[in-house]
Coordinates of C-alpha atoms in Angstrom, one line a residue:
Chain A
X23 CA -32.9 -31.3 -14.0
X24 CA -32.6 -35.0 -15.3
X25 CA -31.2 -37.1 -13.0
X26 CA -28.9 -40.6 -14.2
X27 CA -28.5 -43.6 -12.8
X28 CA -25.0 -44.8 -13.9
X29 CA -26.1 -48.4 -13.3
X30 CA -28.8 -47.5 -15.8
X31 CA -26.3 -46.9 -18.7
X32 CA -23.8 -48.9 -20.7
X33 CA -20.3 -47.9 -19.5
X34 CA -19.2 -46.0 -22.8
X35 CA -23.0 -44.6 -22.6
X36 CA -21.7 -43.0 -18.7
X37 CA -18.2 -42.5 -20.0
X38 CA -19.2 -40.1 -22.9
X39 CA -21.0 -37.8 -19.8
X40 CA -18.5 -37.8 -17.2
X41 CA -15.9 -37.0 -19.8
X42 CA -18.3 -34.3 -20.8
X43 CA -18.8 -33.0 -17.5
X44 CA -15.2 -33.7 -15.2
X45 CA -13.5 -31.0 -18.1
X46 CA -11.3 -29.5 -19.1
X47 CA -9.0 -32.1 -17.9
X48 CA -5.0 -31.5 -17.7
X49 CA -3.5 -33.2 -19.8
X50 CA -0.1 -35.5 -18.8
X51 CA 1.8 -36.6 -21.7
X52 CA 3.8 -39.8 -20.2
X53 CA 7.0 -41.6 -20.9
X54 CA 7.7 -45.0 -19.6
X55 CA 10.6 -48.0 -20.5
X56 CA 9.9 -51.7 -20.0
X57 CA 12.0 -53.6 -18.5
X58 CA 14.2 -54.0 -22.1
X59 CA 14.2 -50.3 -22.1
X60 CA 12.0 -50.2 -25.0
X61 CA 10.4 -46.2 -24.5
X62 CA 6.5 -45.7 -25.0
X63 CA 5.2 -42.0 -24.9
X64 CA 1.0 -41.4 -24.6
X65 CA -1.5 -39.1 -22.9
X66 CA -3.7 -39.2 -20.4
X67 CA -6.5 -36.9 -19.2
X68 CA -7.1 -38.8 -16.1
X69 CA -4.7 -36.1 -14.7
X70 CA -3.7 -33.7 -11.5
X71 CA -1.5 -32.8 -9.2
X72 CA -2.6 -33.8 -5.7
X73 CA -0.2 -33.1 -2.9
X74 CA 2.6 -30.6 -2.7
X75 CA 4.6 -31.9 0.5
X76 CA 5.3 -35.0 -1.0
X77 CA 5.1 -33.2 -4.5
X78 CA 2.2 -36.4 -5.8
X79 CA 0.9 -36.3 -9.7
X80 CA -1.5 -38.7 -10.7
X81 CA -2.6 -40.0 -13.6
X82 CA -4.9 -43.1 -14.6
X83 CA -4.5 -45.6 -17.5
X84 CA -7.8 -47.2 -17.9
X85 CA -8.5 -50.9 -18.7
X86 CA -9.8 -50.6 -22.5
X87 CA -13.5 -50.8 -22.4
X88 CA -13.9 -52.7 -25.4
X89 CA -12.0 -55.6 -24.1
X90 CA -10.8 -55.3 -21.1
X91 CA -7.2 -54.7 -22.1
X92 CA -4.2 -52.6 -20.5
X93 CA -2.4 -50.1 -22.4
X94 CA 1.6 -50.1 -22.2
X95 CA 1.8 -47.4 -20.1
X96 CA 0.7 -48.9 -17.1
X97 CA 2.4 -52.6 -18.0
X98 CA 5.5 -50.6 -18.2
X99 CA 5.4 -48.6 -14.6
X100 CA 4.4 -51.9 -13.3
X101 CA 7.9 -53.1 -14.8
X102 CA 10.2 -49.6 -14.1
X103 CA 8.5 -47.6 -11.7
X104 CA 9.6 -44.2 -13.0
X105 CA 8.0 -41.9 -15.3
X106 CA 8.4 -38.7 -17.0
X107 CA 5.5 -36.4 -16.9
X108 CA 4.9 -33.4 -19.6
X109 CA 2.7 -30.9 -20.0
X110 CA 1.0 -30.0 -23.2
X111 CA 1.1 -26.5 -24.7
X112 CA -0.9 -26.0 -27.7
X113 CA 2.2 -26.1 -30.0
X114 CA 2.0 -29.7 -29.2
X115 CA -1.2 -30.9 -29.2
X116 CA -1.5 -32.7 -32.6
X117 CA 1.5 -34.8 -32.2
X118 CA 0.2 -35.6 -28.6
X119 CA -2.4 -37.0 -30.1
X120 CA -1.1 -38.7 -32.6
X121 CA 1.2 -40.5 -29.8
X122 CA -2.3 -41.6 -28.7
X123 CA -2.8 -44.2 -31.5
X124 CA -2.3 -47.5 -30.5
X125 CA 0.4 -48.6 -32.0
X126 CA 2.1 -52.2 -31.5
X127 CA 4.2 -52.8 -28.3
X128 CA 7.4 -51.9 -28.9
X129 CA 7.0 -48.9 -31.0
X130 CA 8.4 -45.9 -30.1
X131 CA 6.0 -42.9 -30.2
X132 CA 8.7 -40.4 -29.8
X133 CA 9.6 -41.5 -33.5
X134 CA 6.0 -42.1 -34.9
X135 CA 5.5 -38.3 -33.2
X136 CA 8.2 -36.8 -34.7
X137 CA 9.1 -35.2 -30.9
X138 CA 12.9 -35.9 -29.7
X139 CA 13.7 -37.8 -26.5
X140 CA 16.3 -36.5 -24.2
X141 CA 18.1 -38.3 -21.9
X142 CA 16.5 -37.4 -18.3
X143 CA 18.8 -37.1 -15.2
X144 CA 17.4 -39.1 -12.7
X145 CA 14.9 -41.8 -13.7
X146 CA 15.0 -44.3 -17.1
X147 CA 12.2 -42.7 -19.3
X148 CA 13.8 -40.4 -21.7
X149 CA 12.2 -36.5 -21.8
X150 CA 10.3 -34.5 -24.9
X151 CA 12.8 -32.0 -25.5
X152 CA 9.9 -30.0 -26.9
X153 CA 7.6 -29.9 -24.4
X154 CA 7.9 -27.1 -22.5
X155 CA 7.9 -28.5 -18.8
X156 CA 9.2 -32.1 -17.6
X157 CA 8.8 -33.7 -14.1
X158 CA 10.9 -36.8 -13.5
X159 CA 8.9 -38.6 -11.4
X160 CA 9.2 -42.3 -8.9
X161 CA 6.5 -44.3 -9.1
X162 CA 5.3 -45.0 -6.0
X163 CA 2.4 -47.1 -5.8
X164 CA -0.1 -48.5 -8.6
X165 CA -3.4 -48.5 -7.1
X166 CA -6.5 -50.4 -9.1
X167 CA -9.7 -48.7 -8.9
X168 CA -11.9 -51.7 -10.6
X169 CA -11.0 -55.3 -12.2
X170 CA -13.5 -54.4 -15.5
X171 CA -13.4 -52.5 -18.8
X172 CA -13.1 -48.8 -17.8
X173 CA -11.6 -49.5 -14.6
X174 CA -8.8 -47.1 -13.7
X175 CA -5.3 -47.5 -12.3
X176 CA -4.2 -44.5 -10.0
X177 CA -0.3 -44.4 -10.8
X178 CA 1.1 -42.4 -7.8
X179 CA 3.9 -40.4 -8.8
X180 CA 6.6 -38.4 -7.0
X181 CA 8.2 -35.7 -8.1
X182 CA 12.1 -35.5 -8.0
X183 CA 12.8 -33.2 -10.7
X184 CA 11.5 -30.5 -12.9
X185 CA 12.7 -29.5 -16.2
X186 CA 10.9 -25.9 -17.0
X187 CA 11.8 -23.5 -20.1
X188 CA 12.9 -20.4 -19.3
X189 CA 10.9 -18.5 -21.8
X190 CA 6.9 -19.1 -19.9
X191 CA 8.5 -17.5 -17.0
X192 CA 7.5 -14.3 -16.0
X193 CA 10.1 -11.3 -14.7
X194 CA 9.0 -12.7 -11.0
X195 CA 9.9 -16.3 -12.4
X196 CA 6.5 -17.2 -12.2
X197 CA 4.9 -19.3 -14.7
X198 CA 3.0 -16.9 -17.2
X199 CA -0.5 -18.3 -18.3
X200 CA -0.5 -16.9 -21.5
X201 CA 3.2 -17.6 -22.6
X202 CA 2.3 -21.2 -21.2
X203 CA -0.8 -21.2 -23.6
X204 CA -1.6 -24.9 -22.0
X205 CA -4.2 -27.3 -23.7
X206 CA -6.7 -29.6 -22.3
X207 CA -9.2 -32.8 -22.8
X208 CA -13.1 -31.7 -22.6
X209 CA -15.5 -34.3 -23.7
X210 CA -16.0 -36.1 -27.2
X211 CA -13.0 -34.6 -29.8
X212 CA -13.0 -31.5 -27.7
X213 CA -9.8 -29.4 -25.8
X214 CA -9.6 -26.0 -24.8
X215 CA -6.8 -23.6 -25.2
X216 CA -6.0 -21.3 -22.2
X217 CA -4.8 -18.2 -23.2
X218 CA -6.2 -14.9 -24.6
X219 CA -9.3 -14.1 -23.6
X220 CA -10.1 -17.3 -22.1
X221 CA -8.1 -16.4 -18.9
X222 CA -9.3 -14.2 -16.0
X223 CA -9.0 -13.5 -12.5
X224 CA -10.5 -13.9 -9.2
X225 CA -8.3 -12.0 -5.9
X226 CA -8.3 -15.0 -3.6
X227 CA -10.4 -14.3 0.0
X228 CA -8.3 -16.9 1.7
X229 CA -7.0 -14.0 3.4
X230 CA -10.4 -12.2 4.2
X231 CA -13.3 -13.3 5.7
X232 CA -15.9 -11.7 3.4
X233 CA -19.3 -10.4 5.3
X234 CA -21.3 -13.2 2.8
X235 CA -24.7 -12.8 0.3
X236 CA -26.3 -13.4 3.1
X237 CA -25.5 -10.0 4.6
X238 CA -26.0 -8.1 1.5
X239 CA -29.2 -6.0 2.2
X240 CA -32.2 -7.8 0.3
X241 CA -32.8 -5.2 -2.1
X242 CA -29.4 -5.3 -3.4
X243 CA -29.3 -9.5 -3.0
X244 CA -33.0 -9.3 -4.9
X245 CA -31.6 -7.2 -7.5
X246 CA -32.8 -8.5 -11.2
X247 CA -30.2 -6.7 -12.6
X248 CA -27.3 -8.1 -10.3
X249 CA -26.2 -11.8 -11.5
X250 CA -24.5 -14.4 -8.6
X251 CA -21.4 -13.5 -9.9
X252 CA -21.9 -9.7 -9.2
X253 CA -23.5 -11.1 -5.4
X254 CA -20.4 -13.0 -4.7
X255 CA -18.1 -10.4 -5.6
X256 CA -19.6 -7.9 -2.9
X257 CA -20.1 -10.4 -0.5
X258 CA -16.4 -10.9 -0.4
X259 CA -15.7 -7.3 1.2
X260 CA -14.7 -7.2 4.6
X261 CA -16.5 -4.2 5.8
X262 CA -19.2 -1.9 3.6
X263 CA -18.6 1.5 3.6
X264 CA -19.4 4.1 6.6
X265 CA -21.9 6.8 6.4
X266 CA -19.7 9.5 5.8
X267 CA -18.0 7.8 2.6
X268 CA -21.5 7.5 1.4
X269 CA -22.4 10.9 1.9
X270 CA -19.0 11.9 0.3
X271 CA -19.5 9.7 -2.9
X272 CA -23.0 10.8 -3.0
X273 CA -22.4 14.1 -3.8
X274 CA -20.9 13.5 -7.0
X275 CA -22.1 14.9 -9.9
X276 CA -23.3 11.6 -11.3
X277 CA -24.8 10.6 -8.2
X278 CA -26.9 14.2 -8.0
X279 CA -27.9 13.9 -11.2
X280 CA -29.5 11.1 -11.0
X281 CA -31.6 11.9 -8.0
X282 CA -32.6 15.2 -9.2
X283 CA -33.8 12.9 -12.7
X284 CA -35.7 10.1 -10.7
X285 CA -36.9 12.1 -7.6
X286 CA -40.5 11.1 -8.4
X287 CA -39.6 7.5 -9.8
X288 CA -38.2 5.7 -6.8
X289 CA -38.1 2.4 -9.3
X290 CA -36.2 4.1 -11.9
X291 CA -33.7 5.2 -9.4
X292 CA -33.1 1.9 -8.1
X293 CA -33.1 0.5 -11.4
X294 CA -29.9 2.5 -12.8
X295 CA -28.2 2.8 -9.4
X296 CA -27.5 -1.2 -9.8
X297 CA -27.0 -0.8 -13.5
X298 CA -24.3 1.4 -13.0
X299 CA -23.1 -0.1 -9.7
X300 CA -22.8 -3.5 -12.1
X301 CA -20.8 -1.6 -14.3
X302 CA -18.2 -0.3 -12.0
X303 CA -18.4 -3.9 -10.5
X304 CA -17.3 -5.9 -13.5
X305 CA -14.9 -3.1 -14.4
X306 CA -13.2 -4.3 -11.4
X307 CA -14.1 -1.9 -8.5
X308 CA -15.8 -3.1 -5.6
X309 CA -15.5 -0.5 -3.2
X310 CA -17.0 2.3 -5.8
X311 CA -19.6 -0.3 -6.7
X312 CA -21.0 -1.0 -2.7
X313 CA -20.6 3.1 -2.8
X314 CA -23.4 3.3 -5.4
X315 CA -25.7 0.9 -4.2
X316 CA -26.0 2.2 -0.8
X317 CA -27.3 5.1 -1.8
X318 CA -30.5 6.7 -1.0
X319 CA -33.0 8.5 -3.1
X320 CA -33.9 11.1 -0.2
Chain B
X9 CA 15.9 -25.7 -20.0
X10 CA 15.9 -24.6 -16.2
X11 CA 16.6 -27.6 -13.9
X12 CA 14.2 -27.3 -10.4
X13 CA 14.3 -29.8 -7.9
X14 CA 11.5 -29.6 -5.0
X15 CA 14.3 -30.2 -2.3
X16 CA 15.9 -27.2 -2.6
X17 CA 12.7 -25.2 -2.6
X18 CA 10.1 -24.3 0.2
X19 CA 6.9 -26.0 -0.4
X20 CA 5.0 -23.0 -1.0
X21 CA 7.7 -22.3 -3.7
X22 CA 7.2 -25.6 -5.1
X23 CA 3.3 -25.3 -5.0
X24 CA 3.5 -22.1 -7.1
X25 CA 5.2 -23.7 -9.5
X26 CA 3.1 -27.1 -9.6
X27 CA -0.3 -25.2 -9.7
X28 CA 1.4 -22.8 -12.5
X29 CA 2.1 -26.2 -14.4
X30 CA -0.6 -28.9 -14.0
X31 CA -3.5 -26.5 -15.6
X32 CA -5.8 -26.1 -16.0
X33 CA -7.4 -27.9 -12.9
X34 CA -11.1 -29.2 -13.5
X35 CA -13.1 -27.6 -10.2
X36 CA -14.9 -29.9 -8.1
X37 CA -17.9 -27.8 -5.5
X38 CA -17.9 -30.1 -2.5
X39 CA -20.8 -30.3 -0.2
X40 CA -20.7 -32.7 2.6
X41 CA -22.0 -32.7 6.5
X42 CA -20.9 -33.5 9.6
X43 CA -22.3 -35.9 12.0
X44 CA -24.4 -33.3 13.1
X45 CA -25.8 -32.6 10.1
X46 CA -23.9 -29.1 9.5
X47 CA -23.3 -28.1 6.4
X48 CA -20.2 -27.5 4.2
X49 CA -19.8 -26.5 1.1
X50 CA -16.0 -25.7 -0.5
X51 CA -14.0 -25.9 -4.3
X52 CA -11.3 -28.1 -5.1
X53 CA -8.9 -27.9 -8.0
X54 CA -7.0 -30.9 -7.0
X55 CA -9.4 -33.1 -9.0
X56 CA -10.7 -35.3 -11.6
X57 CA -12.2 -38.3 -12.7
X58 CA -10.1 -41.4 -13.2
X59 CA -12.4 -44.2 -13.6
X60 CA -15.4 -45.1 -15.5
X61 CA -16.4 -48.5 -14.2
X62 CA -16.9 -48.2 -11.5
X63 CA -17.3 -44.3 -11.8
X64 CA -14.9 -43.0 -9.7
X65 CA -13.9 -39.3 -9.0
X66 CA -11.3 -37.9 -6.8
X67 CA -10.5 -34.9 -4.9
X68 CA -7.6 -33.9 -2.2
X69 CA -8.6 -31.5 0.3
X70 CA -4.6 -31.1 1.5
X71 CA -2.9 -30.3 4.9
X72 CA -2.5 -26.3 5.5
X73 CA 0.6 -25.7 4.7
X74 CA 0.9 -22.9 6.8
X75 CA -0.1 -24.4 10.1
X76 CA -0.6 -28.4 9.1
X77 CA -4.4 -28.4 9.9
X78 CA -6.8 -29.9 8.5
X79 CA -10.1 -28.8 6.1
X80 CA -13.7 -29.3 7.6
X81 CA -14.7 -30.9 4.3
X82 CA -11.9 -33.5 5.0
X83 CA -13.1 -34.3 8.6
X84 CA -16.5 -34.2 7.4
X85 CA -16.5 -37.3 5.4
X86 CA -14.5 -39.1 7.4
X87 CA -17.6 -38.4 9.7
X88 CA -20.0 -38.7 6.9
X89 CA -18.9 -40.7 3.9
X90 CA -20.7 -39.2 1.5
X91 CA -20.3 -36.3 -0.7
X92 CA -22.4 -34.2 -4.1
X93 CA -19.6 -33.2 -6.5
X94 CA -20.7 -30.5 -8.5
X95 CA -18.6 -28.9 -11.6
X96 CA -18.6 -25.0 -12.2
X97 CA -19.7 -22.9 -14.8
X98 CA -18.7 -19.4 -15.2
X99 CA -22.1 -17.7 -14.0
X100 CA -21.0 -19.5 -10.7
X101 CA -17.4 -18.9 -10.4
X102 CA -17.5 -15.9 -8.0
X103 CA -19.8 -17.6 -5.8
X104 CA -17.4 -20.9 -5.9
X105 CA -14.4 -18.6 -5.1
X106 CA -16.6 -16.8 -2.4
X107 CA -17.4 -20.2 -0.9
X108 CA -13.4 -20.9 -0.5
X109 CA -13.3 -18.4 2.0
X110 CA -12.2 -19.8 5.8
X111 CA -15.6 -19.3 7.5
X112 CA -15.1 -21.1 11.1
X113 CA -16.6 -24.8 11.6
X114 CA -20.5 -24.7 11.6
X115 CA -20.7 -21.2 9.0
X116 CA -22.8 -22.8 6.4
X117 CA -21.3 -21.5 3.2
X118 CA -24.4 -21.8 1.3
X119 CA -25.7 -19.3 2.8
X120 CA -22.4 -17.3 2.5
X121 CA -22.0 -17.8 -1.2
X122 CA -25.7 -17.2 -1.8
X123 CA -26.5 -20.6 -3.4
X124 CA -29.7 -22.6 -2.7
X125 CA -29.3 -26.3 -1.3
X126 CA -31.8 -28.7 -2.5
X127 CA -31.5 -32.2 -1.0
X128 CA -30.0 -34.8 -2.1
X129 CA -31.7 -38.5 -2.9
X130 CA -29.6 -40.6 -2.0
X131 CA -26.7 -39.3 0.1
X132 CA -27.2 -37.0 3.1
X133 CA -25.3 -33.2 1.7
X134 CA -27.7 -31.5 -0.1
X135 CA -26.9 -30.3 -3.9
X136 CA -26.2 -26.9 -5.1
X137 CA -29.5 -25.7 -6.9
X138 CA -27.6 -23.4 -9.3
X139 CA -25.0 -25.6 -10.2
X140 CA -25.7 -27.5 -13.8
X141 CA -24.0 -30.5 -13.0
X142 CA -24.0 -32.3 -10.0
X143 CA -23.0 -36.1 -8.8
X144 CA -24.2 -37.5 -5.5
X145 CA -21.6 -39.9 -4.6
X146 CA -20.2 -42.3 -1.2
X147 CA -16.7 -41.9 -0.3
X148 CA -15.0 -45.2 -0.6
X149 CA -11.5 -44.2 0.8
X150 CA -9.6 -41.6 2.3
X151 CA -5.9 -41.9 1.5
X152 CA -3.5 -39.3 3.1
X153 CA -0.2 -38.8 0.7
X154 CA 2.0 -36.6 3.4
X155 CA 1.2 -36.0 7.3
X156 CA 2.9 -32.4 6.7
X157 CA 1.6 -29.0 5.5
X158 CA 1.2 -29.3 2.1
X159 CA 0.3 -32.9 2.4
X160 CA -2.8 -34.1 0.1
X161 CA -5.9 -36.3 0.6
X162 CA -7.1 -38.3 -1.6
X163 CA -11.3 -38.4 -1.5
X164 CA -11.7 -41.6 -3.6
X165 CA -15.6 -41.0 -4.7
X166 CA -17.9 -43.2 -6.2
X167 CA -21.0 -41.7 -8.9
X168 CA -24.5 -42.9 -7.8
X169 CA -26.4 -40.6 -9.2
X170 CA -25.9 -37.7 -11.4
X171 CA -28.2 -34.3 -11.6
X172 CA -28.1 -32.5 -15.4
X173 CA -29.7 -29.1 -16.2
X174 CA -31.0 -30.6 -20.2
X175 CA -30.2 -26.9 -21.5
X176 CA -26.6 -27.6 -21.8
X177 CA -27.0 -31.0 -23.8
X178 CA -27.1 -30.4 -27.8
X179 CA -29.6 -32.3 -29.8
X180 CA -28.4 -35.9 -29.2
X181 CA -28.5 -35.8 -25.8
X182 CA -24.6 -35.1 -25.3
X183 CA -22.7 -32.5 -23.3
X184 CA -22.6 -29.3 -25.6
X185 CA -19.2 -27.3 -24.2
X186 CA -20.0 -24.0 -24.9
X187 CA -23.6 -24.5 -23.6
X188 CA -21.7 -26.0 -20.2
X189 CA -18.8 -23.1 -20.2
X190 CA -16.9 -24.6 -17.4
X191 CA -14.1 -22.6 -15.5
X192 CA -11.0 -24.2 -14.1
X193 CA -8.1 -23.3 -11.9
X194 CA -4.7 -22.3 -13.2
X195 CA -1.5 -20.6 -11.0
X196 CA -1.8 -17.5 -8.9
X197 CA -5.4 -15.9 -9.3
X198 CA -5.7 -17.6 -12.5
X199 CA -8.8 -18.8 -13.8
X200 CA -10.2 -20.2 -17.6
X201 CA -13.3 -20.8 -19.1
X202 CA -13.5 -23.4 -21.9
X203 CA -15.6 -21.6 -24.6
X204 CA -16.0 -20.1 -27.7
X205 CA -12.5 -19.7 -29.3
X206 CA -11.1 -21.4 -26.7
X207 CA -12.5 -24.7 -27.6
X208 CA -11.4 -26.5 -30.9
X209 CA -11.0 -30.0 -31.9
X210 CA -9.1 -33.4 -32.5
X211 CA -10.0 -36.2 -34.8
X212 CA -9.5 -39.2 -31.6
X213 CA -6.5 -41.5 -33.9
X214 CA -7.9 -44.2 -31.8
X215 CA -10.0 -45.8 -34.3
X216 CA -7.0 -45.3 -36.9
X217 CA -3.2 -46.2 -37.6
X218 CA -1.6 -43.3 -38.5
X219 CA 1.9 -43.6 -40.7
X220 CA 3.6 -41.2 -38.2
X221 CA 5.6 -38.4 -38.5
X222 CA 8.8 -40.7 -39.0
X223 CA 7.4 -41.7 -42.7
X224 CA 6.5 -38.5 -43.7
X225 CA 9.4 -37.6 -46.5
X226 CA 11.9 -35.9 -45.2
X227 CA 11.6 -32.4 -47.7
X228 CA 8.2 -32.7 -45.8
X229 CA 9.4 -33.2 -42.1
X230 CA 12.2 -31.1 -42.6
X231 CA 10.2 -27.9 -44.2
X232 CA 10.8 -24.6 -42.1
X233 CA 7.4 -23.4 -43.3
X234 CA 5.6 -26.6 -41.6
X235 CA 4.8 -26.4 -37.5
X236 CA 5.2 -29.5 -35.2
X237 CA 1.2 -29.3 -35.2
X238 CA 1.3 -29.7 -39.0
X239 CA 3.7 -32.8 -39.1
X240 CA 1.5 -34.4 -36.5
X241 CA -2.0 -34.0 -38.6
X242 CA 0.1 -35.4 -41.8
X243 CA 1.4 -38.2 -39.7
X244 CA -2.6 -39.2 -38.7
X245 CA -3.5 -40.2 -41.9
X246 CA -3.2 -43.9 -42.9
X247 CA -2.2 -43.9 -46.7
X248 CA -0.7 -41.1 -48.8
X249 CA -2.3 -40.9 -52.0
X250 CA -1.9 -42.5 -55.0
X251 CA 0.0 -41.8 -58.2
X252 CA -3.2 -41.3 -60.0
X253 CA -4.3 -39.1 -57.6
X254 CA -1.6 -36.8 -57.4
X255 CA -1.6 -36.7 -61.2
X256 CA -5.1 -35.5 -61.0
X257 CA -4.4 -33.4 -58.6
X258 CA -1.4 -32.0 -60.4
X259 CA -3.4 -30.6 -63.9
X260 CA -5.5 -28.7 -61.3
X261 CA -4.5 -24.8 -62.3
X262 CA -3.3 -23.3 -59.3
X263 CA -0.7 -26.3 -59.4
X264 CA -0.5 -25.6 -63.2
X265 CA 0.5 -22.0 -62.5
X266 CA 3.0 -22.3 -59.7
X267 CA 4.5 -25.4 -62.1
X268 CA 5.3 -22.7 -65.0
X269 CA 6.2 -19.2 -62.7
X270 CA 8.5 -21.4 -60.7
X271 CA 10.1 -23.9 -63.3
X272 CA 13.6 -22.1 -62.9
X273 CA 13.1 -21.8 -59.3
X274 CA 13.2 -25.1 -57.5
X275 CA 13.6 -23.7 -53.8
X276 CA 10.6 -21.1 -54.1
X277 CA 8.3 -23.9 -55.5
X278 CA 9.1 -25.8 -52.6
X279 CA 8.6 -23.1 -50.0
X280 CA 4.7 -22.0 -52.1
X281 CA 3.9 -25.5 -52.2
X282 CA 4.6 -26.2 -48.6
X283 CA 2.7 -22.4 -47.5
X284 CA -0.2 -23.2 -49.9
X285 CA -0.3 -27.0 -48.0
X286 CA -0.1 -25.5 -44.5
X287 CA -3.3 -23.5 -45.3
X288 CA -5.3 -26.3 -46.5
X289 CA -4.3 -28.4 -43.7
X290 CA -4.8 -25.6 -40.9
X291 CA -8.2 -25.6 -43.0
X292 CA -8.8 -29.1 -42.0
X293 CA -8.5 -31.4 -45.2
X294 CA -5.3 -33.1 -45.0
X295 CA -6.0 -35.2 -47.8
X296 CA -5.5 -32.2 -50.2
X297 CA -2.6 -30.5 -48.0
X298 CA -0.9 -34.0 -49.4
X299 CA -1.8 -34.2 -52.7
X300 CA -0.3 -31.2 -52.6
X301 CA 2.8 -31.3 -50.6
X302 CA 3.5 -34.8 -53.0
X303 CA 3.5 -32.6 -56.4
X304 CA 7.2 -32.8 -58.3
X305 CA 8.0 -29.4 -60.4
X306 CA 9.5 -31.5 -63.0

């Protein structure tokens, strides 16, 4: 491991890895007014959700590390404290970034991005009628994380209203990943897409108390076939299987054949028992894979 | 468009349709200790970075919403300011999602997840040895947003020091994402991973003026064969070509051929010329795509 002093680089020099490693990054894709109700639309990467009771997004316009500068975003919240917060679905992407150039004050990216503005219902900022989910937000504070280039400004928002299309809902009326096909920032000129066979899952154990890989028995933790990810899968079971399930699995004609083939070759046994317990693992099924491993040559 | 507004939804209604929206969510590993030295060790998805100078990186263990208590990695560092922020690559997902589970105050999850903790050097929670990226860091503020279930915490971190396994940097030294393969957090049991075909990139506009999609002709802007991801790339560039070029361009003989098969047939040339465009732009040269989108049949 290398280890980085941040005071031992130049800020864009620290910038370039944090952006590389804090990824991917949600993207919010922002609409503000000035107090003359001229509308500016940009991203920002600096993003998240943070709260749920208040519903709190946040999102940070930096001071320009070049010269200090502050973008119109933040000028503008400062002046109407209300915002409208999209999401960006791939569909999108290229004329969210073109919205990022920095064009003069006073020009609407809306136009320059060829995206149409909709009149929101509660706040000032208009909406992107093509973006695919909208939060109307309140500003309610503008906090300043540092006075110098690259210094962030948390702008607290609250969520009043959401504007969602119907069609990334799923039959529960849940938001479907896929049909959301969201994009997001990763360091340098780098976003990811999440959809396909990007996505997977992981059953939360918020409602199990899993026995650990600390209480998986060392030959199985020291397996050099099994990976972490395999380990942490099995330690999230609640309870392993009793003897008599693992005398009933073991008599399956897999199971027998195997011992009958590696009766001499306590090694080999081993060896394929947690190649084939992996198998079943990453196929999905953890009870048949703890099954497998637990059992005994003689 | 569906209209949804958080009051007239539970807050765990809400939530599922916040986490479904703001994704994917970057994954922060959080170690920290208590005043007695005990360890903890849990993920948050509520997270990012949103400063660079000073380096600052926030994350928000929030208020159960079932019961309105508290995480031990919250009263931890309001015990023990300090935290090591690691990020999580997909050969440690399952042990990340292992370590989420609600082991009682004192379980060291570490040892749960299987992970190996290496100290620190300059903040008192040790760092995750498998991990690839890790940041030791004071905590310069905790800032509740909501004193009800549901409500967040903002961790407001500082980077002193950063840990990098070298394999994942590419030749000069910079953060290579496929070599990092990050996972992050999306609704439900959602998770992605930011490599391979997933990743793709972005020319940054920043250094650039881009016409915008409002000067782009309006045959061009108006073409049912051309996506709002095309428009956006032909609205980066800063000058369309010249008259000379596009007479070059012009005697080339694929534009030769189209000009005599379609000389009778003024809608079909416009609908090959704008299909043959879309290809060389979703190519990447979106010079050509407008020297030929800018050809006249006559």
């Amino acid at each position: 491991m290398k280890t980085i002093y941040p005071k031992d680089l130049t800020v864009p020099e620290f910038q370039t890895f944090l952006q590389g490693s804090i990824a991917p990054r949600p993207i919010a894709f922002v609409s503000t007014v000035d107090a003359e109700g001229n509308v500016n639309l940009s991203p920002f990467s600096f993003f998240n959700m943070f709260s749920t009771n208040p519903p709190i997004l946040i999102f940070s316009p930096s001071r320009r590390v070049r010269d200090n500068t502050t973008k119109h975003t933040l000028e503008n919240v400062k002046e109407v404290p209300e915002v409208v917060i999209h999401v960006v679905h791939y569909g999108l992407v290229e004329q969210m970034s073109l919205a990022s150039t920095e064009y003069p004050k006073g020009v609407n990216e809306f136009k320059k991005a060829g995206l149409t503005a909709v009149a929101s219902e509660l706040v000032k900022p208009p909406r992107v009628k093509e973006a695919k989910i909208a939060f109307e937000c309140k500003v309610n504070e503008v906090k300043p994380l540092g006075e110098q280039g690259g210094g962030g400004n948390l702008v607290i928002c609250e969520v009043l209203a959401a504007h969602v299309d119907e069609e990334i809902l799923d039959s529960d009326g849940v938001i479907g990943p896929s049909k959301l096909d969201l994009v997001a920032r990763l360091g340098g000129n780098w976003y990811s897409r999440s959809h396909g066979e990007s996505l997977f899952e992981i059953p939360k154990p918020l409602r199990t108390m899993g026995i650990g890989v600390d209480e998986i028995p060392a030959e199985i933790r020291n397996s050099p076939v099994l990976t972490g990810n395999n380990l942490g899968r099995l330690g999230n079971v609640e309870v392993l299987p009793t003897d008599e399930e693992l005398e009933a699995y073991g008599k399956s004609s897999l199971i027998e054949e195997m011992r009958v083939r590696f009766r001499n070759d306590p090694d080999s046994w081993i060896d394929h028992l947690h190649r084939y317990a992996k198998e079943i693992l990453e196929g999905g099924d953890v009870e048949t894979a703890w099954k497998i491993l637990l059992q005994k040559l003689n």
